[in-house]
XYZ file of C-alpha atoms in Angstrom:
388
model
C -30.232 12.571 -1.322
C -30.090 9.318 0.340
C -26.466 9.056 0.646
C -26.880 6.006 -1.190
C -25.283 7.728 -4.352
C -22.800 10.759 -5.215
C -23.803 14.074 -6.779
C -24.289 12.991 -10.498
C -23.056 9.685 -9.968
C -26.146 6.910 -9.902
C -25.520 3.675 -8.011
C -24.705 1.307 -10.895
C -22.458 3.618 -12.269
C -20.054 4.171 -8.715
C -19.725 0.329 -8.751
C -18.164 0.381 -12.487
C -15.964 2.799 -11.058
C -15.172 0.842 -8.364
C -14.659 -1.771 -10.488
C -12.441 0.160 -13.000
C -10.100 1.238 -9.924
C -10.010 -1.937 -8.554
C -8.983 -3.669 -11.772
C -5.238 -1.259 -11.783
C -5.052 -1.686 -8.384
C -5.010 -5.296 -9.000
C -1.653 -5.182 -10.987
C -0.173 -2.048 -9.398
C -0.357 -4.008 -6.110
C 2.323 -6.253 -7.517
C 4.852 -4.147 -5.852
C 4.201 -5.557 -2.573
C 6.112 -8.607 -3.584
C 8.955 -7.659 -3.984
C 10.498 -9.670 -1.239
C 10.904 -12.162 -4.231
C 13.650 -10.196 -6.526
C 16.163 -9.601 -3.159
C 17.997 -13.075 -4.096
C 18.021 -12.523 -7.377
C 18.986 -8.441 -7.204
C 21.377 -9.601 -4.486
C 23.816 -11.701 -6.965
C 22.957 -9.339 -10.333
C 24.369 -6.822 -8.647
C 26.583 -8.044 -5.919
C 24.819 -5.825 -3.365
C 24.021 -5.959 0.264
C 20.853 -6.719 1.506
C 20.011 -3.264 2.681
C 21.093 -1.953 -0.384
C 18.314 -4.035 -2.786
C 16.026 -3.107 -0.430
C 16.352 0.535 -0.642
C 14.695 0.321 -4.477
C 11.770 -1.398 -2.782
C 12.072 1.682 0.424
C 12.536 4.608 -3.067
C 9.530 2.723 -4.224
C 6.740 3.502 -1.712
C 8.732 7.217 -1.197
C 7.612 7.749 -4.854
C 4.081 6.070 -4.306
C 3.916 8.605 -1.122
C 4.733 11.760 -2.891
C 2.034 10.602 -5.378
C -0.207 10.695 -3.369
C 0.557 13.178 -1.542
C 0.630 15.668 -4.454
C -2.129 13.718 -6.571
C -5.669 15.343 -5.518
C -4.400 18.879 -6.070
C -4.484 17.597 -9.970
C -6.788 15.045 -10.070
C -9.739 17.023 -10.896
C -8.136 18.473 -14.137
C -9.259 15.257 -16.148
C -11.402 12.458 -16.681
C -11.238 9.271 -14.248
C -10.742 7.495 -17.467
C -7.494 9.530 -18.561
C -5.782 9.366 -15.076
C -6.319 5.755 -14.885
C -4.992 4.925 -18.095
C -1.640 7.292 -17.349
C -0.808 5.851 -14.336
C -1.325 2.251 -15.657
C 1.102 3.216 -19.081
C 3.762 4.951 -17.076
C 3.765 2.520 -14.224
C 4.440 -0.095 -17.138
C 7.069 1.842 -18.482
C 9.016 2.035 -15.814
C 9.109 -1.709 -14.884
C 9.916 -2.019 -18.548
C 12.899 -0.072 -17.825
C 13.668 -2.114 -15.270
C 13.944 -5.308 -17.030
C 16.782 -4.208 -19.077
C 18.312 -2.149 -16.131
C 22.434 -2.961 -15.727
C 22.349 -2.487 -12.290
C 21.145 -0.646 -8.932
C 21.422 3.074 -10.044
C 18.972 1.870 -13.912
C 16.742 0.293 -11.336
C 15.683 2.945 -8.565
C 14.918 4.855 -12.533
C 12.948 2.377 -13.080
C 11.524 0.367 -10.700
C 11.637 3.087 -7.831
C 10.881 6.394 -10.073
C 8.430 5.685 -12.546
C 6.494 2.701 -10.963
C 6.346 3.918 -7.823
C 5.648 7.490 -8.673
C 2.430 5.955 -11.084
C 1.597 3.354 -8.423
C 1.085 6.332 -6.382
C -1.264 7.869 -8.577
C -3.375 5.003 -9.684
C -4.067 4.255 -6.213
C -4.755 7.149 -4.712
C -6.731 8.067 -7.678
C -8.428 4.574 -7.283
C -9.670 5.211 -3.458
C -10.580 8.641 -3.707
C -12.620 8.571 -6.951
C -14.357 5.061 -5.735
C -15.220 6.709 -2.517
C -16.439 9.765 -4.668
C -18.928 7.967 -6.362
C -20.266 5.436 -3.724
C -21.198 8.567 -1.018
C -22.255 7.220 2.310
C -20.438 4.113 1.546
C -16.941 5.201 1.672
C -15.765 2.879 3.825
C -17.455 -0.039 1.664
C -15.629 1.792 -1.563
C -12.694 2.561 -0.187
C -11.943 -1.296 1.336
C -12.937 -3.346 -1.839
C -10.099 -1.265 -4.083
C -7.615 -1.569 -1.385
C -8.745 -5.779 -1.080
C -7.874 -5.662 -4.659
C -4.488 -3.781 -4.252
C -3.774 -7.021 -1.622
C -5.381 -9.033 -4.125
C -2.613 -8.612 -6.198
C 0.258 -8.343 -4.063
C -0.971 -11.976 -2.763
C -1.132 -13.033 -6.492
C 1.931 -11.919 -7.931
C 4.548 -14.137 -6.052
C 3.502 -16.903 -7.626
C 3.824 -15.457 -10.891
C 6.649 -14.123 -10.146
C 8.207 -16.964 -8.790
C 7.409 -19.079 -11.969
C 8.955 -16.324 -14.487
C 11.954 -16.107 -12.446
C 12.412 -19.711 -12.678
C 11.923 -19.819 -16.262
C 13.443 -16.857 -17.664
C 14.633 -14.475 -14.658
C 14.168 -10.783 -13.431
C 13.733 -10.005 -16.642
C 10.736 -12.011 -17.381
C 9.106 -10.968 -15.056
C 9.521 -7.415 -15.042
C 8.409 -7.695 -19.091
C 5.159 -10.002 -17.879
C 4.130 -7.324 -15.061
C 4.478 -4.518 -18.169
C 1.772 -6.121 -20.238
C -0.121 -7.111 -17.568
C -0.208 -3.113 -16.699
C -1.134 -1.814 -19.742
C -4.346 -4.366 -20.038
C -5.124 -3.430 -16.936
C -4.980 0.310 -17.564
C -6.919 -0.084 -21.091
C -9.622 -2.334 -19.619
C -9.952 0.083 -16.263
C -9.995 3.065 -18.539
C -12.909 1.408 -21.028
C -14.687 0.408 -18.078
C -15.538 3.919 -16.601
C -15.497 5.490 -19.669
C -18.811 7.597 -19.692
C -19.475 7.266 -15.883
C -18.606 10.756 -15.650
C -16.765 10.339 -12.886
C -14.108 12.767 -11.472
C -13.207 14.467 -8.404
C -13.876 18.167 -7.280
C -11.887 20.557 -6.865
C -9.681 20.399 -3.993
C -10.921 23.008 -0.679
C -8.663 25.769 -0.484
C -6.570 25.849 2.955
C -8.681 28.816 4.356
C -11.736 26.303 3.966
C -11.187 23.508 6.256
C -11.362 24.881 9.945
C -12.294 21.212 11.147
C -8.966 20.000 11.793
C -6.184 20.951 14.049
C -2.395 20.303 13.296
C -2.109 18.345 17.037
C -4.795 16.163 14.890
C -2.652 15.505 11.910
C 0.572 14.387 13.966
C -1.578 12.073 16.067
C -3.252 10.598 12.907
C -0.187 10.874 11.405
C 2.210 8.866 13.855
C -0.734 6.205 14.504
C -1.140 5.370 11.384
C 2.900 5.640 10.521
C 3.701 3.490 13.483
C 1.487 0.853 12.587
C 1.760 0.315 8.797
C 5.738 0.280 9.719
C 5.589 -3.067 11.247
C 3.960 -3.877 8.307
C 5.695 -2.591 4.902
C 9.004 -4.158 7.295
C 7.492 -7.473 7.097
C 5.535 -7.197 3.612
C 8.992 -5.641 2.341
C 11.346 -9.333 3.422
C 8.688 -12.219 3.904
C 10.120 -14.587 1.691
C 13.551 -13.988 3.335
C 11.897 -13.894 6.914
C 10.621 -17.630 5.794
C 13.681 -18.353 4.486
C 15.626 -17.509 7.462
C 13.571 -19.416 9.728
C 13.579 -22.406 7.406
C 10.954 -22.765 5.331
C 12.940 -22.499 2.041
C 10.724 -24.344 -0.248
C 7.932 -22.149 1.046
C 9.727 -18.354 0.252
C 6.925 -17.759 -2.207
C 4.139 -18.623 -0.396
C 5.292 -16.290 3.033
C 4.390 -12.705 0.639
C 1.688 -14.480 -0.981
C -0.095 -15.544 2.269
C 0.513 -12.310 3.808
C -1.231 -10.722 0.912
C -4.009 -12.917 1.367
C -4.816 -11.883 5.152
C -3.965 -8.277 3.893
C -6.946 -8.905 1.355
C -9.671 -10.284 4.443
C -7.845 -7.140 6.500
C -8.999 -5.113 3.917
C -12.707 -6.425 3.163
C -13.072 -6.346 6.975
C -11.610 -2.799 7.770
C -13.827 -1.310 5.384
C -17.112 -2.545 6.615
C -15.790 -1.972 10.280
C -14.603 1.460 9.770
C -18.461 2.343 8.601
C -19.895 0.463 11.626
C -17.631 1.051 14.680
C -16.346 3.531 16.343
C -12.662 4.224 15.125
C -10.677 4.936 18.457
C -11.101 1.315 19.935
C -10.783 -0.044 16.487
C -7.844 1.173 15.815
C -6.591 0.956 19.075
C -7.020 -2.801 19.208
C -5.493 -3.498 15.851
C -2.474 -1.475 16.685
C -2.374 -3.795 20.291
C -2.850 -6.936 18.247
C 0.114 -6.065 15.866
C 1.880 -5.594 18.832
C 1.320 -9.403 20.514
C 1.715 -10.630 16.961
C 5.618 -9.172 16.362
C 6.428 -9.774 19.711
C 5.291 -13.598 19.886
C 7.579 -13.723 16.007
C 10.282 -12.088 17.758
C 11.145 -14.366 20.086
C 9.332 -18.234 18.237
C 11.071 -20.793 17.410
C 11.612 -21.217 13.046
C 9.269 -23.153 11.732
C 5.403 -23.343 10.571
C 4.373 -21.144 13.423
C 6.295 -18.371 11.697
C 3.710 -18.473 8.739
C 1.027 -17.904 11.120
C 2.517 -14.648 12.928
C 2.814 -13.716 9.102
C -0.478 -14.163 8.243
C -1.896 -11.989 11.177
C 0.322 -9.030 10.126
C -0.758 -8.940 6.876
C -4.652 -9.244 8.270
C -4.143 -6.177 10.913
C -1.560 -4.462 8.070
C -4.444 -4.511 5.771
C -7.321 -3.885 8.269
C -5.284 -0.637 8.841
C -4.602 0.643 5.477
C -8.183 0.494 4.550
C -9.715 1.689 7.715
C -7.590 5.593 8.142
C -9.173 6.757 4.842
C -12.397 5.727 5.732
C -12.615 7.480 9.075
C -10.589 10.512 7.664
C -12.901 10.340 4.790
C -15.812 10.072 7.674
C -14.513 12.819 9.930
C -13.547 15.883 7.705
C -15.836 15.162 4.442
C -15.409 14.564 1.406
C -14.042 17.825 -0.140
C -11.470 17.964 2.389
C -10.262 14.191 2.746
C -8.357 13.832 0.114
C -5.852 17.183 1.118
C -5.922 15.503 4.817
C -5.231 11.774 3.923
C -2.389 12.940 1.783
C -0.697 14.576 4.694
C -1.326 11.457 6.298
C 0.001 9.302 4.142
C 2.976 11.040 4.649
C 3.795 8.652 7.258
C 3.718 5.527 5.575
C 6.208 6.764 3.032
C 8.365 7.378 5.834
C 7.435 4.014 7.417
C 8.028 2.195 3.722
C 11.302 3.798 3.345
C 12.740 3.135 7.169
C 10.631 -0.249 7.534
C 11.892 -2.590 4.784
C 15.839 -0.506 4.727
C 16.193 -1.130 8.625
C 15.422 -4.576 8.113
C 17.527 -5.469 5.371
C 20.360 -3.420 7.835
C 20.119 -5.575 11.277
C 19.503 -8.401 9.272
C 22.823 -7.965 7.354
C 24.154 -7.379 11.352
C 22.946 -9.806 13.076
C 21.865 -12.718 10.151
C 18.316 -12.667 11.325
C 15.095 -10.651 11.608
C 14.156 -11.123 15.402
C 15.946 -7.573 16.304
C 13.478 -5.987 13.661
C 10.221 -7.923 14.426
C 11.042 -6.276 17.950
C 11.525 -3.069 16.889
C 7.971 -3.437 14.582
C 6.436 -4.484 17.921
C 7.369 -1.397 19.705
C 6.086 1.025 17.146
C 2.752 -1.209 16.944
C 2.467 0.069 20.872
C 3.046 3.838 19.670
C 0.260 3.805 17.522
C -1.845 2.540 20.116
C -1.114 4.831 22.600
C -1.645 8.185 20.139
C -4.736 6.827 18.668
C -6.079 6.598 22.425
C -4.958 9.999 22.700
C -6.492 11.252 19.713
C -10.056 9.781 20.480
C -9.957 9.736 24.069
């Protein structure tokens, strides 16, 4: 073999499957913009800012456990009947959550069932594309996480508009349809590919990686996406605050957009670099980004800081599969990124909650953009000593 295909899976057919994974992550990606519902939850429910933000935080804890838990079951069916679960069960829960009275209805919701089936459809997505497309991981593995951004950079907009013309509720109900098309069309699509994972290495198997490894991989890759789910998690209120009101929608939507050339551009990197510098010098530029929006003056400039976090945000997400992926193999990736990913379900529940708390103490973000900065360094400095 080549390494131009998978075992049993011929070219054409790994990118339908590609395809199919990146059409639900498409939608499911939605929940990145969620910065636009903290007004509105604010005054439904008369809660703090901290508060609205923890079903956003409960969100991505869900999503984490998902994938965490995922590849020890996702060889037990079809590509075709995972993706269609997730995409019916995601859209059940934000149906829930358009009729939800108030906080505790919405973490059901919201936080529970859509994050819990976000969880799944993406990590389903990236491990089953990568599957299929061997010796192109990286490639496979960056295009369905550009379309996760994809969406996330699309959905403000809509979002915006159905809040404007009919409220939370609108839009909640106009995100459920648009998951179960998704999840219909994704499961049509690789219907007959054949497609599906192995089954997962036993414990015993995989003497390639130490547990030193894991923390190191673990806190540079938690530090770094922290800076990022904090900013991803309050951008239309970070433009907000530094006075770019009539422009809220456009701060998650832009960051999405550099989150989506992050993405394109981590995966091709990650197959033609070596990883310790790479990631190394993303986690340094996060760093000079937060702590130049720390301390700038409100205004347009703002928007650009944003734009670079999303960029190195998305550049990162796409690029620690890959070389995990790369490193330990495909039988064992899956078991090891989950472990991983541990970290940015901590980082997504402590990134957007702490900045919804010094924001409600001090009436601005600069205290957390700092804070984002410093934990951009520590994922610099144990990536350097994990490849040194």
């Amino acid at each position: 073999m080549d390494g131009s295909e998978a075992p049993g899976i011929p070219v054409k057919s790994g990118r339908w499957v590609i395809a199919a994974a990146g059409l639900l992550c498409l939608v499911l990606g939605s929940v990145h913009a969620f910065s636009v519902f903290l007004v509105p939850l604010e005054t439904a429910y008369s809660a703090s800012r901290a508060k609205i933000s923890l079903i956003y935080s409960f969100a991505l804890i869900m999503l984490t456990i998902s994938v965490l838990a995922g590849p020890k079951y996702f060889h037990r069916l079809p590509a075709a009947c995972i993706l269609l679960a997730s995409g019916l069960v995601a859209a059940t829960g934000t149906f829930v959550t358009a009729f939800a009275p108030g906080f505790i209805a919405a973490v059901f919701g919201y936080s529970l069932l859509f994050g819990a089936a976000n969880g799944v459809g993406y990590g389903f997505g990236l491990q089953i594309a990568a599957k299929a497309n061997g010796g192109r991981e990286g490639m496979a593995m960056g295009i369905v996480t550009a379309c996760y951004a994809t969406g996330a950079m699309i959905a403000p907009a809509g979002f915006q508009w159905a809040l404007s013309h009919g409220g939370f509720q609108t839009a909640m109900l106009g995100l459920s349809m648009a998951l179960i098309v998704a999840s219909v069309c994704a499961a049509l699509i690789v219907n007959g590919t054949g497609a599906r994972l192995d089954v997962p290495a036993r414990q015993t198997t995989c003497g390639k990686i130490r547990s030193r490894e894991v923390v190191l991989l673990w806190t540079g890759f938690g530090a770094a996406v922290f800076s990022g789910l904090m900013v991803i998690g309050h951008a239309a209120e970070i433009a907000r605050s530094d006075q770019l009101v009539h422009l809220i929608w456009i701060a998650p939507a832009l960051i999405a957009a550099c989150n989506l050339a992050g993405s394109l551009s981590g995966g091709y990197l990650a197959d033609a670099m070596s990883p310790g510098p790479l990631l190394a010098g993303l986690a340094m530029f996060l760093f000079c980004v937060l702590a130049v929006l720390a301390v700038s003056a409100p205004g347009l400039p703002v928007l650009a800081g944003l734009a670079c976090v999303g960029f190195g945000y998305g550049a990162i997400i796409s690029i620690y599969p890959a070389i995990i992926a790369k490193r330990y193999g495909m039988v064992h990736s899956p078991r090891i990124y989950g472990r991983v990913f541990t970290a940015w379900g901590t980082a997504g529940l402590a990134g957007p909650w702490l900045a919804g708390v010094l924001f409600d103490a001090t009436g601005g973000y600069s205290s957390a953009l700092a804070v984002a900065a410093g934990l951009s360094l520590v994922s610099a400095l144990a990536v350097r000593v994990l490849f040194r």
